[in-house]
GROMACS .gro file of C-alpha atoms in nm:
model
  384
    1UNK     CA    1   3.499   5.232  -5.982
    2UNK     CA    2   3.253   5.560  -5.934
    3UNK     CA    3   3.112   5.609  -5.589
    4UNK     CA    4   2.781   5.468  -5.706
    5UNK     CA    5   2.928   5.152  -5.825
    6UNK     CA    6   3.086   5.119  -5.476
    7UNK     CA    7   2.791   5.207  -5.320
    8UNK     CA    8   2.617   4.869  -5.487
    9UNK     CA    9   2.909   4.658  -5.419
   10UNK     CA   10   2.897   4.762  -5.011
   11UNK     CA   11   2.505   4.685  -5.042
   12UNK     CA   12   2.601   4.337  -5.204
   13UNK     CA   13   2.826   4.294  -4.904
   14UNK     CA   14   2.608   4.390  -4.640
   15UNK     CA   15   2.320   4.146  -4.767
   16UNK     CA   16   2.594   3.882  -4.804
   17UNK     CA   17   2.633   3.974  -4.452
   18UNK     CA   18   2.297   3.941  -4.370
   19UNK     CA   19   2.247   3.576  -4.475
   20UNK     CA   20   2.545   3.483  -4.297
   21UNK     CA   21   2.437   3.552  -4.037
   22UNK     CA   22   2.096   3.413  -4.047
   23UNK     CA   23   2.290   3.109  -4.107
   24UNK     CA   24   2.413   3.107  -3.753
   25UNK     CA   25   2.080   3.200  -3.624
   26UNK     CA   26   2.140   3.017  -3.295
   27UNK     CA   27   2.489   3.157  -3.235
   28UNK     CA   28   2.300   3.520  -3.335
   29UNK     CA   29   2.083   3.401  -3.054
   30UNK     CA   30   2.296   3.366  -2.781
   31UNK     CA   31   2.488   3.717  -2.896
   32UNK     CA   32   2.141   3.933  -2.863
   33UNK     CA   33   2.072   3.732  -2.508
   34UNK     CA   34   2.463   3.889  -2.451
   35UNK     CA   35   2.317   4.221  -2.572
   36UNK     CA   36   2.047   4.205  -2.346
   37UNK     CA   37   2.249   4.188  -2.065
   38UNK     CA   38   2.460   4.457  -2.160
   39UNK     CA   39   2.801   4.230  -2.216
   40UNK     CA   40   2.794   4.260  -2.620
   41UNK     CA   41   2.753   4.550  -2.869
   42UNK     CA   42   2.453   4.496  -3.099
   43UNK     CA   43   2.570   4.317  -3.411
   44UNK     CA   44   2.437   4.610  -3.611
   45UNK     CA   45   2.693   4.845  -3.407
   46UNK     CA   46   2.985   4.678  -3.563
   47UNK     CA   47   3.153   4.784  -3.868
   48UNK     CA   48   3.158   4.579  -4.143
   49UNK     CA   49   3.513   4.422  -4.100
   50UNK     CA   50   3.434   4.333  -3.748
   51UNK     CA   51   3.112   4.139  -3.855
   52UNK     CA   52   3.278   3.966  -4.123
   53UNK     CA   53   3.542   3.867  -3.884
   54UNK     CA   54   3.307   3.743  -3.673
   55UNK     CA   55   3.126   3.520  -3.880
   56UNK     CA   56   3.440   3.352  -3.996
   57UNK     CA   57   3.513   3.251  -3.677
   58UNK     CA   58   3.183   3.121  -3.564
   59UNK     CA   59   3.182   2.931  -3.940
   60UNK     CA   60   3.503   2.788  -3.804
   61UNK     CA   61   3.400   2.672  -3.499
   62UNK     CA   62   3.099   2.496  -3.661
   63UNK     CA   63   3.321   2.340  -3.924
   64UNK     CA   64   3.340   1.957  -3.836
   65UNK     CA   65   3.715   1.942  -4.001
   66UNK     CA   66   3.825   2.237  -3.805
   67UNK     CA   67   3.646   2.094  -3.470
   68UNK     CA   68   3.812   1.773  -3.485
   69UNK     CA   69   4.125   1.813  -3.619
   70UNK     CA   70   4.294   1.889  -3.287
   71UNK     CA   71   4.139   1.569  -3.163
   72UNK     CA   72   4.265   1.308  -3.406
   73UNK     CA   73   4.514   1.168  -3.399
   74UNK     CA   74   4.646   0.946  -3.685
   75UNK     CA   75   4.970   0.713  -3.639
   76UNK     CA   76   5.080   0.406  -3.872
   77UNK     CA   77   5.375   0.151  -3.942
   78UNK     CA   78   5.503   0.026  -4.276
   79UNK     CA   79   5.786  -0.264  -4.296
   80UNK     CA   80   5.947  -0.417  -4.582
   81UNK     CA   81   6.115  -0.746  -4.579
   82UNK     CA   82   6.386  -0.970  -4.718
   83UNK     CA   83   6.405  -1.269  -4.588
   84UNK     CA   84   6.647  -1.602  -4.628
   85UNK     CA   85   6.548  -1.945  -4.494
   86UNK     CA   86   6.716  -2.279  -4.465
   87UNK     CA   87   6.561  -2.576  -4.268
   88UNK     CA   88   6.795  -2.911  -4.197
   89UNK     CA   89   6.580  -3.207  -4.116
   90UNK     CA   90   6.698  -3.476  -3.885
   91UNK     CA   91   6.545  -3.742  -4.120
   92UNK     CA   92   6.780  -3.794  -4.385
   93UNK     CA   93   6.456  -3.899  -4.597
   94UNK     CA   94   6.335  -3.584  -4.621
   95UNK     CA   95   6.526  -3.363  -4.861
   96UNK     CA   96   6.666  -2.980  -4.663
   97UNK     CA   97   6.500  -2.686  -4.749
   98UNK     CA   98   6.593  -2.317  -4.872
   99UNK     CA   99   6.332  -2.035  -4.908
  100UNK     CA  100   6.374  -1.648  -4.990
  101UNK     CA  101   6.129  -1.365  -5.043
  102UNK     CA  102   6.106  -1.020  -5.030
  103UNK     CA  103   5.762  -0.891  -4.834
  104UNK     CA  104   5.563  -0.612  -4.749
  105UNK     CA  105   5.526  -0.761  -4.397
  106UNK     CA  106   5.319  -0.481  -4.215
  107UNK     CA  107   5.124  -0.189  -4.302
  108UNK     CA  108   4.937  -0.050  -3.995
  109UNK     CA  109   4.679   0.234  -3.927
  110UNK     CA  110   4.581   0.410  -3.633
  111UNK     CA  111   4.305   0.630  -3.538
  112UNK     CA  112   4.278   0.807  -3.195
  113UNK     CA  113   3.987   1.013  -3.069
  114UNK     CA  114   3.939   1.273  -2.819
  115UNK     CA  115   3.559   1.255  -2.811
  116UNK     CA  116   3.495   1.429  -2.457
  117UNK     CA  117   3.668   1.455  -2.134
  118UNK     CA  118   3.716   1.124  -2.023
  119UNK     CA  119   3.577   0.997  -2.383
  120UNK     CA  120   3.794   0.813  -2.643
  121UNK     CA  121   3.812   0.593  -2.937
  122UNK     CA  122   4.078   0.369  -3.052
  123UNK     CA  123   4.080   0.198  -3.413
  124UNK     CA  124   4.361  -0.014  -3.591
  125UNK     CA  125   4.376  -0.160  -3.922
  126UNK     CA  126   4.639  -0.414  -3.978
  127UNK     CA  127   4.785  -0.572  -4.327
  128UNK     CA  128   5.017  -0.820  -4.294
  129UNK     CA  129   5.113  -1.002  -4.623
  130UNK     CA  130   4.947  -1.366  -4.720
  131UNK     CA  131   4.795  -1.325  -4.380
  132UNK     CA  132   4.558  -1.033  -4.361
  133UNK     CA  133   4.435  -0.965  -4.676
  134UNK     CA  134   4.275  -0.757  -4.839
  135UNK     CA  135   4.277  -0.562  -4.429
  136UNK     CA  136   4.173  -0.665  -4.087
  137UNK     CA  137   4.018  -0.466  -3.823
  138UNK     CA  138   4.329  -0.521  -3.555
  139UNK     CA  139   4.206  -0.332  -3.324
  140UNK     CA  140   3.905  -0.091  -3.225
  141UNK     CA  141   3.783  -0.035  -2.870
  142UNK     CA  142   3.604   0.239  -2.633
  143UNK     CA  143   3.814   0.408  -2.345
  144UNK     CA  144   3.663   0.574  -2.050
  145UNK     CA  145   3.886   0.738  -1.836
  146UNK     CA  146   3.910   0.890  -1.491
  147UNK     CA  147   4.164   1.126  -1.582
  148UNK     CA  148   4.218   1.382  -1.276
  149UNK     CA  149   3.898   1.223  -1.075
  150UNK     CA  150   3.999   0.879  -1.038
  151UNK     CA  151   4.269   0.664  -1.162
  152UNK     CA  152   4.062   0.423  -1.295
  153UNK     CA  153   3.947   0.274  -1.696
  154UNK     CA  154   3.730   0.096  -1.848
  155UNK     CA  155   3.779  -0.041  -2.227
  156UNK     CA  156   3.555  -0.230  -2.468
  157UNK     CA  157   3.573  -0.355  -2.820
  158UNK     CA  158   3.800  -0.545  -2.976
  159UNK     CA  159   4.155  -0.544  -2.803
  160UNK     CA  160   4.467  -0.716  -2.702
  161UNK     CA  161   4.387  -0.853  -2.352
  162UNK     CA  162   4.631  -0.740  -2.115
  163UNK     CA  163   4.804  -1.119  -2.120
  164UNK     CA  164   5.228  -1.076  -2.159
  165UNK     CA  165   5.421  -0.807  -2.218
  166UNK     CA  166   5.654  -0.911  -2.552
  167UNK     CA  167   5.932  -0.653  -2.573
  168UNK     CA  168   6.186  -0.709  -2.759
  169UNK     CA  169   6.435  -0.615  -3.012
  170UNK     CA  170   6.451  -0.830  -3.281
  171UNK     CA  171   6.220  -0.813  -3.587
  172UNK     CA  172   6.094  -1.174  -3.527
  173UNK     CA  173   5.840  -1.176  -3.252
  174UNK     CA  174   5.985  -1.384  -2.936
  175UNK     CA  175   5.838  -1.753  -2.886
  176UNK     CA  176   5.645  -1.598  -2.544
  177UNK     CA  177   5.395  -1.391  -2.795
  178UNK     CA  178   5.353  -1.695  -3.044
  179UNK     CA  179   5.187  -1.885  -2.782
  180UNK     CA  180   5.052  -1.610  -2.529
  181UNK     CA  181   4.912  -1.276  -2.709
  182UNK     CA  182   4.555  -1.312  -2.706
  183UNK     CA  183   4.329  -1.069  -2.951
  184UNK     CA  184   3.935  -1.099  -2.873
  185UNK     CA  185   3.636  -0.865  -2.816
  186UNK     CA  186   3.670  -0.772  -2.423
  187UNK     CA  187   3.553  -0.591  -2.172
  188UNK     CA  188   3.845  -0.424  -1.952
  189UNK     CA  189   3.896  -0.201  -1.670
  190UNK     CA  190   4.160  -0.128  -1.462
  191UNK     CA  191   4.368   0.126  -1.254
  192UNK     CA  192   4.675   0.302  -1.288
  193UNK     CA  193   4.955   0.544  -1.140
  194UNK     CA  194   5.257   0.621  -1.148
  195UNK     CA  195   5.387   0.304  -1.013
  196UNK     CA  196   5.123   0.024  -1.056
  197UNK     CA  197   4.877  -0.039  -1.315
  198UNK     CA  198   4.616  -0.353  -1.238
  199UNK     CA  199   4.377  -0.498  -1.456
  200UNK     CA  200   4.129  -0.744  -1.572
  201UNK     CA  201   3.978  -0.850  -1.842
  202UNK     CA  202   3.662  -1.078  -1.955
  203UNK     CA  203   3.559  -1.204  -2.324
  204UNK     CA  204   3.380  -1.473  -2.480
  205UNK     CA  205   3.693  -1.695  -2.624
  206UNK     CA  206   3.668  -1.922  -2.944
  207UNK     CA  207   3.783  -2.232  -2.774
  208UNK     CA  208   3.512  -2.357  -2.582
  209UNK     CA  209   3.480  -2.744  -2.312
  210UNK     CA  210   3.337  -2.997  -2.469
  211UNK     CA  211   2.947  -2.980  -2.457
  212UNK     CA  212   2.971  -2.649  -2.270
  213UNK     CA  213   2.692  -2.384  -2.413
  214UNK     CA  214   2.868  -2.003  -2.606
  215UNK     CA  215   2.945  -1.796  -2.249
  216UNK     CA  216   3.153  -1.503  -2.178
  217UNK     CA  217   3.329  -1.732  -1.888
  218UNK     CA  218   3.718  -1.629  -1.987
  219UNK     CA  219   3.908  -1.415  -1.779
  220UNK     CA  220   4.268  -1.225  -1.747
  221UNK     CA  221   4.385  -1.010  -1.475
  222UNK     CA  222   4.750  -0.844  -1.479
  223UNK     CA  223   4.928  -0.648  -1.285
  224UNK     CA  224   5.258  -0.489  -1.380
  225UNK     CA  225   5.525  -0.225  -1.174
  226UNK     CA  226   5.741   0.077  -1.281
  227UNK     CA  227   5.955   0.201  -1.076
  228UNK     CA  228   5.965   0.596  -1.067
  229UNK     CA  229   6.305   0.748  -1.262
  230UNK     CA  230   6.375   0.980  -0.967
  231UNK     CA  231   6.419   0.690  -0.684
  232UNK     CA  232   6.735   0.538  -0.907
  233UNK     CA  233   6.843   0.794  -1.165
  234UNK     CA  234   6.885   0.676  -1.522
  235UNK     CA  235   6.766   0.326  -1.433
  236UNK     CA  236   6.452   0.206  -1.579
  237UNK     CA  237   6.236  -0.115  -1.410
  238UNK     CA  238   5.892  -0.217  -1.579
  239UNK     CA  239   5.809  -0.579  -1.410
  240UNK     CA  240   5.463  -0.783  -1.383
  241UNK     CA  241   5.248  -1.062  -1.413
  242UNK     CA  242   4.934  -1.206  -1.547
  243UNK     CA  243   4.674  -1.510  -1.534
  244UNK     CA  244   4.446  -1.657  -1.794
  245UNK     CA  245   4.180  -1.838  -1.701
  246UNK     CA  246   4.228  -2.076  -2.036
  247UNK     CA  247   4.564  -2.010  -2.239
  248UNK     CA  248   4.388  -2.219  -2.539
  249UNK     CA  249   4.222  -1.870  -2.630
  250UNK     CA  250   4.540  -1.737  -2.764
  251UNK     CA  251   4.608  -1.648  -3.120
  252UNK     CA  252   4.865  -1.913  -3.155
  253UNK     CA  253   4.674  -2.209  -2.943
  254UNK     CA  254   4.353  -2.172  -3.078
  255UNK     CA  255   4.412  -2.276  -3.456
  256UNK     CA  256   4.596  -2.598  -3.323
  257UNK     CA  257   4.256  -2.691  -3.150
  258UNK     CA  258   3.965  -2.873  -3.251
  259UNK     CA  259   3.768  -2.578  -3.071
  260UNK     CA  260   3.680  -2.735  -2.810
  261UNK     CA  261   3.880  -2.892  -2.517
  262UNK     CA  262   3.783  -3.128  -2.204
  263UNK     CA  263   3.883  -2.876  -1.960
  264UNK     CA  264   3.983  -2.553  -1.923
  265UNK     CA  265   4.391  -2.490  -1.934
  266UNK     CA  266   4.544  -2.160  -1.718
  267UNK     CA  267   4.845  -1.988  -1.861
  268UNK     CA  268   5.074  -1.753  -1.631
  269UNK     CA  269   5.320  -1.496  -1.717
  270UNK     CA  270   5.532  -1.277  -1.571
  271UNK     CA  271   5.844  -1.049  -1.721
  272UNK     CA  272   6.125  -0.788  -1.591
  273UNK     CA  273   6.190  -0.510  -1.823
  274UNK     CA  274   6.548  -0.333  -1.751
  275UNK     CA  275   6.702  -0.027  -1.908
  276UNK     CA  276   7.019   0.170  -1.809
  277UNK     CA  277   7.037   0.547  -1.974
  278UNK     CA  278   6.817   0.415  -2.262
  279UNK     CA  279   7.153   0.235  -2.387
  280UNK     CA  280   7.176  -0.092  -2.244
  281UNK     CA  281   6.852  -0.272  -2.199
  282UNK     CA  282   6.742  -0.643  -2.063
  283UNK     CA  283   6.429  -0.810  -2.120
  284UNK     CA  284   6.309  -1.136  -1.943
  285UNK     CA  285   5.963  -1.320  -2.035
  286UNK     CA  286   5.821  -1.658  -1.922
  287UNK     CA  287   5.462  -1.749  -2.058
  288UNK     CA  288   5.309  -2.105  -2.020
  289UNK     CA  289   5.041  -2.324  -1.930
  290UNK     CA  290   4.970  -2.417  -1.549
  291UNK     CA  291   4.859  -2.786  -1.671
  292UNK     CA  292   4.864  -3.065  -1.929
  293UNK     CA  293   4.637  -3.050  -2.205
  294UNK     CA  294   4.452  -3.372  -2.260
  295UNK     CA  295   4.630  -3.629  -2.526
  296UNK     CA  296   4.559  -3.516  -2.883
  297UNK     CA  297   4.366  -3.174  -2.782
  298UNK     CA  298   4.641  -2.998  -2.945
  299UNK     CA  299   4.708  -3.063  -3.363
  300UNK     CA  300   5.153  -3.099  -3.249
  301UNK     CA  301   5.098  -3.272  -2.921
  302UNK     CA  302   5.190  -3.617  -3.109
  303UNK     CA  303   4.923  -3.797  -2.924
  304UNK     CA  304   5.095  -3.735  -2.572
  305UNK     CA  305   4.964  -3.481  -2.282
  306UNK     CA  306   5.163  -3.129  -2.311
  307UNK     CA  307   5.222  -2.838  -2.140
  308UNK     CA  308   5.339  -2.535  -2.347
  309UNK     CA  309   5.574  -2.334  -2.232
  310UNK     CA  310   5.794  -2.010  -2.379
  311UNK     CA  311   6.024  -1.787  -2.217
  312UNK     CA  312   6.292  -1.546  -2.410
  313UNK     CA  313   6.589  -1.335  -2.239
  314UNK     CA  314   6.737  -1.031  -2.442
  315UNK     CA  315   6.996  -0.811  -2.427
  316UNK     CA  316   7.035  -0.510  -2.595
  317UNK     CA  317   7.333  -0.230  -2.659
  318UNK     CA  318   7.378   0.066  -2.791
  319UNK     CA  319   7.699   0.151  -2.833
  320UNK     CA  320   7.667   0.405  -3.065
  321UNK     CA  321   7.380   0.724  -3.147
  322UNK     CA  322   7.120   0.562  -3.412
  323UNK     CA  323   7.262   0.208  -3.353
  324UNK     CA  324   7.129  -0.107  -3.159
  325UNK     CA  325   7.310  -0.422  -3.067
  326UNK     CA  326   7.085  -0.691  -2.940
  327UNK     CA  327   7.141  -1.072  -2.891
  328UNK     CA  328   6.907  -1.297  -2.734
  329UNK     CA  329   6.856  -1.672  -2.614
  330UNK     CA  330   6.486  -1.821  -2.584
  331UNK     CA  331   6.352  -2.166  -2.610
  332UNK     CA  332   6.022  -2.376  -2.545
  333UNK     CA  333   5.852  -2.658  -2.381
  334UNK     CA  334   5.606  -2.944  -2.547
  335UNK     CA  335   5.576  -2.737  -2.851
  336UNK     CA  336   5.717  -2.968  -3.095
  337UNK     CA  337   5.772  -2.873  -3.427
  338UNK     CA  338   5.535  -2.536  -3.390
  339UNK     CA  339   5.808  -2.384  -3.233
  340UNK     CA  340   6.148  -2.378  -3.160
  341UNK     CA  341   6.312  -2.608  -2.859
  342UNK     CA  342   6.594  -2.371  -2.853
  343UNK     CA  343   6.663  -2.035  -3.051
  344UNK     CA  344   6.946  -1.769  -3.030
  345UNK     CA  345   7.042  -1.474  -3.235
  346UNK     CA  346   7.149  -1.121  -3.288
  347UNK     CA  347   7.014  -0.841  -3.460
  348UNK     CA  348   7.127  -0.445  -3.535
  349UNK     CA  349   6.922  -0.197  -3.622
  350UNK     CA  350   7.046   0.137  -3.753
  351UNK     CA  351   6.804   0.475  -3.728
  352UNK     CA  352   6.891   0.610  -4.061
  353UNK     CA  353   6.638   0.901  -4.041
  354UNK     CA  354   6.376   1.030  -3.778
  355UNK     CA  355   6.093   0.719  -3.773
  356UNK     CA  356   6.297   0.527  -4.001
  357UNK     CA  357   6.511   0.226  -3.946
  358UNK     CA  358   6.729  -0.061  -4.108
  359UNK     CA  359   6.747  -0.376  -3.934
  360UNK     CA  360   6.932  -0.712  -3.978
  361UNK     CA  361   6.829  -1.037  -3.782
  362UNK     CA  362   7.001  -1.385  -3.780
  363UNK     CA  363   6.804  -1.661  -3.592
  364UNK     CA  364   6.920  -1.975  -3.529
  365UNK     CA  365   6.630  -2.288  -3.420
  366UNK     CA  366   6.665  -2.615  -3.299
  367UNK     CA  367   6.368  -2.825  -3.269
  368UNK     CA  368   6.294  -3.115  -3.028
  369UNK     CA  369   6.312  -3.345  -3.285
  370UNK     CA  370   6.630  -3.277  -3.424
  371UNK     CA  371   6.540  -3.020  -3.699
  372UNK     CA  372   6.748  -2.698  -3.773
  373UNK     CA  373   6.609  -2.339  -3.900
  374UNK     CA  374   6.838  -2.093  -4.011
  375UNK     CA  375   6.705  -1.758  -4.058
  376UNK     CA  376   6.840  -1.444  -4.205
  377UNK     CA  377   6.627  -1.142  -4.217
  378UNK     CA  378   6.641  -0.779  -4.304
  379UNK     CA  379   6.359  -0.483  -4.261
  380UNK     CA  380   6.285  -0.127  -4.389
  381UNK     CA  381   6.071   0.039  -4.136
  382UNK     CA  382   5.896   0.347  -4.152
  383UNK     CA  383   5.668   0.511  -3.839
  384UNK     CA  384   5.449   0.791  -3.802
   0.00000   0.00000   0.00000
């Protein structure tokens, strides 16, 4: 190029220049207030590269994906399964069943957001086959936080009240969470520390007494232990215990109401969470009712007053890197044929790559009424 040629292609430059930063009039602002007081050069005292530089970083700045993207954080599960079933009925009338499938059980999706200091944002969509579909809105809720001022929250939205704690190590959820876990749009606060965290919890549930008007009159408090790693070295204790105000509001009571119910029921639960240098583990649960539900108020009650009750014991091994051993015993009260009387199993579950597992599960259920389940399950899982 001549030097005339480059002297039009610096002017083209220096006007491009020019409208940039007229663009980002209110950060120019701010720089000529710095001017003023002597703690910036004037803009037009820079050389080219340096004002180009410049406005690439303000641009940056102003960019919503380059704003936010240290703020989100995105995290998901995916599990495939093949499953075997085989049910023995105690009436020789009614002919055994055998079932098998193959199932994309779970596909999950979570969203995390640093809004502010003490600010965030919590969203999960959930897809669970034949049950979900097309996708539900699992979860998506407000958190305001104390942080470093006070140890203290305060949640809202749609949430998993803080009712039962469900660990386990099986791919089958325990019989605890099928009548305890309790989804519902809730109000929460609480505090936490290092050793205790305490909270409560108030919603509007979906089973409701009998003439009573639409109230936000159900409650849950919790409070739960952990004892700090450096009083017993490599020994882990989580323990705790909870109250709901009516245990027909949980996701596995409520669809075996009417929705509505002559009095309010109260559910309590309480678990102990052991773990021994993350290789041999022991989970105990008990979730149930505090009183009998009236005759007939519950669709597998049989016309009798019940009281449902679960509880689940696990242990868990692992004898070798990347592999899990786990075997477990858990059973039920007035329940019926919705669950299990009695249940036991094992289950392995090999880390084949980082986030990725193979499990196997074999469950074995009696019922109360003489049935037999056999069930033989095995999962792909993938987390992020």
């Amino acid at each position: 190029m001549s030097n005339e040629e480059l002297m039009q292609e610096l002017e083209a430059m220096k006007k491009r220049v020019q409208q940039l930063e007229e663009q980002l009039q209110p950060t120019a602002a701010a720089d000529v207030k710095q001017q003023e007081t002597g703690r910036a050069a004037p803009a037009e005292s820079e050389g080219l590269p340096e004002r180009i530089r410049r406005i690439e970083e303000q641009l940056k700045e102003k960019t919503l994906p380059g704003k936010w993207a240290e703020r989100v954080t995105l995290s998901g599960l995916i599990e495939a399964e093949a499953g075997y079933g085989k049910v023995n009925y105690s009436d020789p009338a009614v002919a055994d069943e055998d079932v098998s499938d193959i199932i994309l059980s779970t596909v999950e999706l979570g969203i995390d957001v640093d809004i502010a200091k003490h600010v965030s944002g919590h969203v999960l969509f959930l897809w669970e086959e034949d049950a979900t579909e097309p996708v539900d809105m699992d979860e998506g809720y407000i958190t305001l936080d104390g942080e470093d001022v006070v140890p203290l929250y305060l949640k809202a939205g749609k949430m998993y009240v803080p009712f039962g704690y469900y660990e386990t190590h099986f791919i089958s959820d325990p019989l605890t969470l099928e009548i305890g876990e309790t989804r519902e749009s809730a109000v929460s606060a609480g505090f936490t520390n290092d050793l205790f965290e305490l909270s409560v919890a108030v919603f509007n549930g979906d089973v409701d007494k009998i003439g009573d008007d639409n109230h936000v009159d159900t409650f849950v408090g919790s409070v739960a232990y952990t004892l700090p790693e450096e009083i017993i070295p490599d020994f882990g204790l989580v323990a705790g215990a909870a109250y709901i105000s009516n245990i027909a509001d949980s996701d596995g009571l409520e669809g075996e109401t009417s929705g509505q119910i002559e009095d309010y029921v109260g559910g309590l639960g309480a678990f102990v969470s052991l773990a021994f240098r993350e290789r041999i583990f022991l989970e105990c649960e008990y979730l149930g009712a505090l009183e009998h539900f009236e005759a007939g108020e519950l669709s597998f009650d049989g016309g009798l007053a019940a009281k449902p009750q679960a509880w689940n014991i696990e242990f868990a091994l692992v004898p070798i890197a990347d592999v899990t051993v786990a075997v477990k015993y858990e059973g039920s009260k007035d329940l019926a044929a919705f669950q299990p009387e009695k249940q036991y199993g094992a289950a392995i579950t090999y880390n084949l790559f980082a986030n990725t597992a193979l499990s196997l599960e074999y469950l074995r259920g009696e019922f109360d009424n003489g049935d037999r389940r056999d069930l033989l399950t095995t999962q792909l899982a993938i987390a992020f």
